[in-house]
XYZ file of C-alpha atoms in Angstrom:
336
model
C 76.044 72.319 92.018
C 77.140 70.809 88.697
C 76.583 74.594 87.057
C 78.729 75.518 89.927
C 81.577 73.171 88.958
C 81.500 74.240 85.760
C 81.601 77.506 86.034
C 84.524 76.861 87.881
C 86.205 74.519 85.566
C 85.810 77.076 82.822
C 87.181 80.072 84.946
C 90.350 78.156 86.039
C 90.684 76.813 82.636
C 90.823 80.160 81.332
C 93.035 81.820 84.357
C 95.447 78.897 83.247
C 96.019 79.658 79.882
C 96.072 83.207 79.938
C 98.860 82.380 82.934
C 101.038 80.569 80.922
C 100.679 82.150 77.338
C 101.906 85.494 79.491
C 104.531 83.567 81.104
C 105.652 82.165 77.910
C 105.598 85.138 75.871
C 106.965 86.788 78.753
C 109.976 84.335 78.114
C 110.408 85.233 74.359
C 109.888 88.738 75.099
C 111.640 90.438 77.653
C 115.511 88.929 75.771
C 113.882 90.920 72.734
C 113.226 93.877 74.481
C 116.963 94.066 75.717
C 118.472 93.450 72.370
C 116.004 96.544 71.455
C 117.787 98.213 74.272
C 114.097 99.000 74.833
C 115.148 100.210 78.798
C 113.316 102.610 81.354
C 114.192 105.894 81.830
C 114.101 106.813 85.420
C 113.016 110.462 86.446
C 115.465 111.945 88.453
C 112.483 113.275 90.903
C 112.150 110.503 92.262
C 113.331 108.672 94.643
C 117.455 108.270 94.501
C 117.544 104.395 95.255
C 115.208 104.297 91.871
C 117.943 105.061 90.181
C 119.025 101.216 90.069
C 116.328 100.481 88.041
C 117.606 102.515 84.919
C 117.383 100.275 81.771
C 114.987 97.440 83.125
C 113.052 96.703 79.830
C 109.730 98.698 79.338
C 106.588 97.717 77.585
C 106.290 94.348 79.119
C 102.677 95.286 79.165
C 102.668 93.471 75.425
C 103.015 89.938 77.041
C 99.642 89.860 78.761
C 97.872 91.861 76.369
C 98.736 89.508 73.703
C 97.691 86.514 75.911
C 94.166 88.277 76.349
C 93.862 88.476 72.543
C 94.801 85.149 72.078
C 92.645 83.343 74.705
C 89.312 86.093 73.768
C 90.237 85.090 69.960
C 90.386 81.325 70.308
C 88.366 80.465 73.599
C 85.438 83.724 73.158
C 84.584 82.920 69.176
C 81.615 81.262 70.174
C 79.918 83.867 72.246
C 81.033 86.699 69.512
C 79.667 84.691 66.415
C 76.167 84.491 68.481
C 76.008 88.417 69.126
C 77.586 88.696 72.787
C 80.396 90.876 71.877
C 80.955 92.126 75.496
C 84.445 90.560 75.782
C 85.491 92.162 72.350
C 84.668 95.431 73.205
C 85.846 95.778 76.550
C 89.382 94.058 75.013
C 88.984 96.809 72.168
C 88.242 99.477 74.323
C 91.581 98.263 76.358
C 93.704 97.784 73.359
C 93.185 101.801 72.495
C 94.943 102.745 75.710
C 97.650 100.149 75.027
C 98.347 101.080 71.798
C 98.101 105.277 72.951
C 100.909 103.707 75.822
C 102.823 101.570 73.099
C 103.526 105.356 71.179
C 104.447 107.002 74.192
C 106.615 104.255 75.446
C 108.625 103.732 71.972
C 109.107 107.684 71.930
C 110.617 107.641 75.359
C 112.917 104.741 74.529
C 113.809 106.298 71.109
C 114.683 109.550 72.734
C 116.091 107.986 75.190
C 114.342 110.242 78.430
C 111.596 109.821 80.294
C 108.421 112.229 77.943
C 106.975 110.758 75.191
C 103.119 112.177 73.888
C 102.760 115.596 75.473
C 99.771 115.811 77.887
C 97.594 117.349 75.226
C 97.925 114.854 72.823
C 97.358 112.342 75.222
C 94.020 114.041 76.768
C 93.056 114.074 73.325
C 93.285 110.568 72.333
C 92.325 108.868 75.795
C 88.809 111.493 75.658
C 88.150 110.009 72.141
C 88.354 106.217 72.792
C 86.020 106.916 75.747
C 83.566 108.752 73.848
C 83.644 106.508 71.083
C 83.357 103.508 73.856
C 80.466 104.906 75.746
C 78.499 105.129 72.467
C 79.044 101.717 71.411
C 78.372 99.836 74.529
C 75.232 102.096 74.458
C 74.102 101.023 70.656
C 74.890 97.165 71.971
C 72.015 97.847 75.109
C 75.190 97.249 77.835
C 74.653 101.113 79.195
C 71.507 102.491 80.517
C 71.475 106.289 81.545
C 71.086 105.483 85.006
C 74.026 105.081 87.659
C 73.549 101.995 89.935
C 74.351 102.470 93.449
C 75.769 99.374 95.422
C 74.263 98.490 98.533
C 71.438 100.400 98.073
C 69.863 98.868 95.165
C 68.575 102.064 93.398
C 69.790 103.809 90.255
C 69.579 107.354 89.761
C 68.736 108.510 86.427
C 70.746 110.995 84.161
C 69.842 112.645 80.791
C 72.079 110.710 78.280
C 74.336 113.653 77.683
C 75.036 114.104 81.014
C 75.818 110.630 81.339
C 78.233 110.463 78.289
C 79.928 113.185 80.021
C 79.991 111.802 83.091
C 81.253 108.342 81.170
C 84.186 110.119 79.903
C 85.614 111.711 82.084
C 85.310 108.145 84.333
C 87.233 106.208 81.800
C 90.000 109.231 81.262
C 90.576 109.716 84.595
C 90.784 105.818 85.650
C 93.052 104.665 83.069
C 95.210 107.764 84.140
C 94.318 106.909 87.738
C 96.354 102.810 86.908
C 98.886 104.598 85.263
C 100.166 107.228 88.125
C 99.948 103.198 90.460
C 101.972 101.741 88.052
C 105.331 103.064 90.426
C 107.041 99.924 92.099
C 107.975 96.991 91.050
C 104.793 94.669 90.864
C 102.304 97.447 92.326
C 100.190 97.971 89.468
C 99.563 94.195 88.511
C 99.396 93.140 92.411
C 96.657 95.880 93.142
C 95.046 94.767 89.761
C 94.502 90.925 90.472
C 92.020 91.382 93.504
C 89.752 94.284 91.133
C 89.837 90.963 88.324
C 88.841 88.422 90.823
C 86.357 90.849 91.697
C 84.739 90.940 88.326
C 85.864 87.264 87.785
C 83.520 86.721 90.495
C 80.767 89.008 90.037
C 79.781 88.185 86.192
C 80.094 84.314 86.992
C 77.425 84.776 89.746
C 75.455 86.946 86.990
C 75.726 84.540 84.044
C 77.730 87.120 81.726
C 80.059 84.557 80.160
C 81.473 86.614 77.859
C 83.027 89.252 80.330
C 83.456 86.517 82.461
C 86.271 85.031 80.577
C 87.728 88.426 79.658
C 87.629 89.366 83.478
C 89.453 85.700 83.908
C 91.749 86.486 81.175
C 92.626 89.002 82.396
C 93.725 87.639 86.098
C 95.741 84.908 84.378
C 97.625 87.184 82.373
C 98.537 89.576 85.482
C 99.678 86.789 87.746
C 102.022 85.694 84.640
C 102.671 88.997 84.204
C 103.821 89.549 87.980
C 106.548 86.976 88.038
C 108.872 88.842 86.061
C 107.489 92.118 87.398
C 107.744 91.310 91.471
C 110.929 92.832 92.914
C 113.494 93.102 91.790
C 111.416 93.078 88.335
C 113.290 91.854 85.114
C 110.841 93.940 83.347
C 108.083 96.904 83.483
C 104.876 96.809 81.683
C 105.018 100.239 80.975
C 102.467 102.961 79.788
C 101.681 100.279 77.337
C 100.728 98.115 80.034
C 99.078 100.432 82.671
C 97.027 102.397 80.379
C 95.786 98.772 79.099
C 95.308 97.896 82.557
C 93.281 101.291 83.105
C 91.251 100.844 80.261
C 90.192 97.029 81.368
C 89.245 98.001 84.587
C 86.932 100.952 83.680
C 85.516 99.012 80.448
C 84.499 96.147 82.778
C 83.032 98.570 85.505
C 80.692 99.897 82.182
C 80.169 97.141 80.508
C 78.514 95.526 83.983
C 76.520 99.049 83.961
C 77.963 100.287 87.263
C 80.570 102.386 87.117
C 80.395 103.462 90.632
C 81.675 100.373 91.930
C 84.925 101.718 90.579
C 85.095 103.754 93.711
C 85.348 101.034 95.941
C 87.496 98.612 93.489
C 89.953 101.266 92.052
C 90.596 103.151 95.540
C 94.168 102.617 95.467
C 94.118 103.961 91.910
C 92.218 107.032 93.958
C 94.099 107.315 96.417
C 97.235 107.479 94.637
C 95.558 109.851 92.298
C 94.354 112.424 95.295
C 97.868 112.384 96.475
C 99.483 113.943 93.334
C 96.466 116.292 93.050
C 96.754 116.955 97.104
C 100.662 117.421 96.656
C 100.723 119.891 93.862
C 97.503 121.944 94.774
C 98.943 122.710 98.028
C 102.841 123.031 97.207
C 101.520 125.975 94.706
C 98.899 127.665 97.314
C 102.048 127.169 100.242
C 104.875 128.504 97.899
C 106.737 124.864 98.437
C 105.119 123.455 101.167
C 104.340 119.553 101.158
C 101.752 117.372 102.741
C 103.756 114.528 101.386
C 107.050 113.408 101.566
C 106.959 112.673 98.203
C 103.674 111.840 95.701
C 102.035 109.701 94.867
C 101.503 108.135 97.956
C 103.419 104.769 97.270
C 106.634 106.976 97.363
C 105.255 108.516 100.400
C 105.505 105.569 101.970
C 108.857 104.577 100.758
C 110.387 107.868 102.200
C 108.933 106.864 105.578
C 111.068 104.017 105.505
C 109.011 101.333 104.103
C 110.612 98.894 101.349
C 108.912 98.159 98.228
C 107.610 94.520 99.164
C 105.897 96.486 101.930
C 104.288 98.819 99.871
C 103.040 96.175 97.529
C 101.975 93.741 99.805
C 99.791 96.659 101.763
C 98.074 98.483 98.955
C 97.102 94.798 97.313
C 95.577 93.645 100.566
C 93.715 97.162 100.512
C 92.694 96.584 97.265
C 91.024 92.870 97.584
C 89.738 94.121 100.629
C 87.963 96.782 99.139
C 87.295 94.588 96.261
C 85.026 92.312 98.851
C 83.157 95.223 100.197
C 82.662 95.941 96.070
C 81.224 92.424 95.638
C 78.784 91.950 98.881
C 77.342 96.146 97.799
C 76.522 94.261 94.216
C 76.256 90.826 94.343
C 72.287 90.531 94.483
C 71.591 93.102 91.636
C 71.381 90.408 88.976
C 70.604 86.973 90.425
C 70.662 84.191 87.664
């Protein structure tokens, strides 16, 4: 029980900090980011009522991402100067698809539109971090060529190329998968928090300290994140922010060896995904033809008449309920 307690203390304790360094830089930030004029371009595809949103500051992302470094910096030391460098890297790993978002958002607000890096470019740089990801959490002994399936307790093994393959195109096409969320006002973050609790949770009950406190860093930072992001939102985190976001959740899903899980924890992410892919496939095969009313799906729903609170609110309850299926498939793999 007193492990128990503990445990908890030291979650909480982290959750708290990581809230309120977000919510303070959050407080120093956003006024920057308007004297920057560093506003969102809104595509005109969308829907018309977005249109309201046109110059809400961008790359907000920056005020929980620098709250994770800080509290994995100053709170993790101890567990990195001994060798357990889990937290690092999956913060690392992260920080590449920030800083790939932080380019593409400061093009868009320089040019003032809504492209920044061209899709190739993009590809190109998100494919290397993963690569070069996968083979470092495989020279640290956190990957094993074998792909854990919850519930059933077995792991199917794979020829390490195949794997590294498999890997990266995992990691690509989650952090892309967070990104194409990232839509509404507080959708991204609020479909987030439940996949951190979930790895919150599940390391805890493991004993992996280290990406325990990123994974709690990581919820504190969110929900100080979402205050200024909830609707109406004073402030969007941006590709900065959602490709960050994207490359947390996959790096944890690795770094626990069991990428799979992402299935059930990222299926909004999937879901939202499928419906673009859905959407375009068949408007080119139909000659203009739509499933959808609009894609992704969260605008679907908004041209069926539901407001954005709605939409929020039901895709985060989705999400931690999926989340819960996630942690009873996987809870008894490790036992401490």
């Amino acid at each position: 029980m007193q492990n128990l307690n503990e445990t908890l203390f030291s979650v909480a304790f982290v959750v708290a900090v990581s809230f309120v360094l977000t919510v303070a830089l959050g407080w120093l930030l956003i006024p920057a980011l308007r004297r920057l004029k560093a506003g969102q371009s809104i595509k005109e595809i969308g829907p018309t009522w977005h249109m309201s949103k046109q110059g809400t500051p961008t790359m907000g992302g920056l005020m929980f991402i620098l709250a994770m470094a800080i509290v994995v910096a100053v709170l993790d030391w101890r567990h990195i100067a001994e060798g357990s460098r889990g937290s690092l890297y999956v913060f690392l790993f992260a920080l590449v698809f920030g800083a790939i978002g932080f380019v593409d958002d400061y093009m868009k607000v320089v040019h003032h539109q809504n492209t920044g890096l061209t899709a190739g470019w993009k590809f190109l740089l998100q494919l290397s971090a993963a690569i070069l990801m996968t083979v470092l959490l495989r020279y640290e002994g956190y990957l094993k060529p074998n792909l854990y399936v919850p519930f059933l307790e077995v792991s199917v093994p794979l020829p390490w190329p195949v794997y590294m393959v498999f890997a990266a195109f995992v990691m690509v096409g989650t952090v892309n998968a967070v990104n194409i969320t990232d839509g509404l006002d507080g959708l991204s973050s609020s479909v987030t928090i439940p996949v951190a609790v979930f790895f919150t949770a599940i390391t805890a009950r493991w004993g992996q300290d280290e990406l325990t406190l990123v994974s709690a860093a990581l919820l504190g930072g969110l929900l100080g994140f979402l205050l200024y992001n909830h609707y109406p939102a004073k402030v969007f985190m941006g590709d900065t922010g959602s490709l960050f976001l994207g490359g947390m959740v996959c790096g944890l899903a690795f770094a626990t060896d069991m990428p799979l899980v992402l299935i059930l924890v990222g299926i909004i992410y999937i879901l939202e995904t499928l419906s673009d892919i859905i959407q375009v496939t068949y408007f080119k095969l139909t000659h203009g033809k739509r499933i959808f009313k609009m894609a992704p799906l969260h605008h679907h729903f908004e041209m069926c008449g539901w407001r954005e609170k709605k939409v929020v609110a039901v895709f985060a309850f989705v999400s931690a309920l999926f989340c819960l299926v996630a942690y009873l498939g996987v809870m008894e793999r490790y036992m401490v």
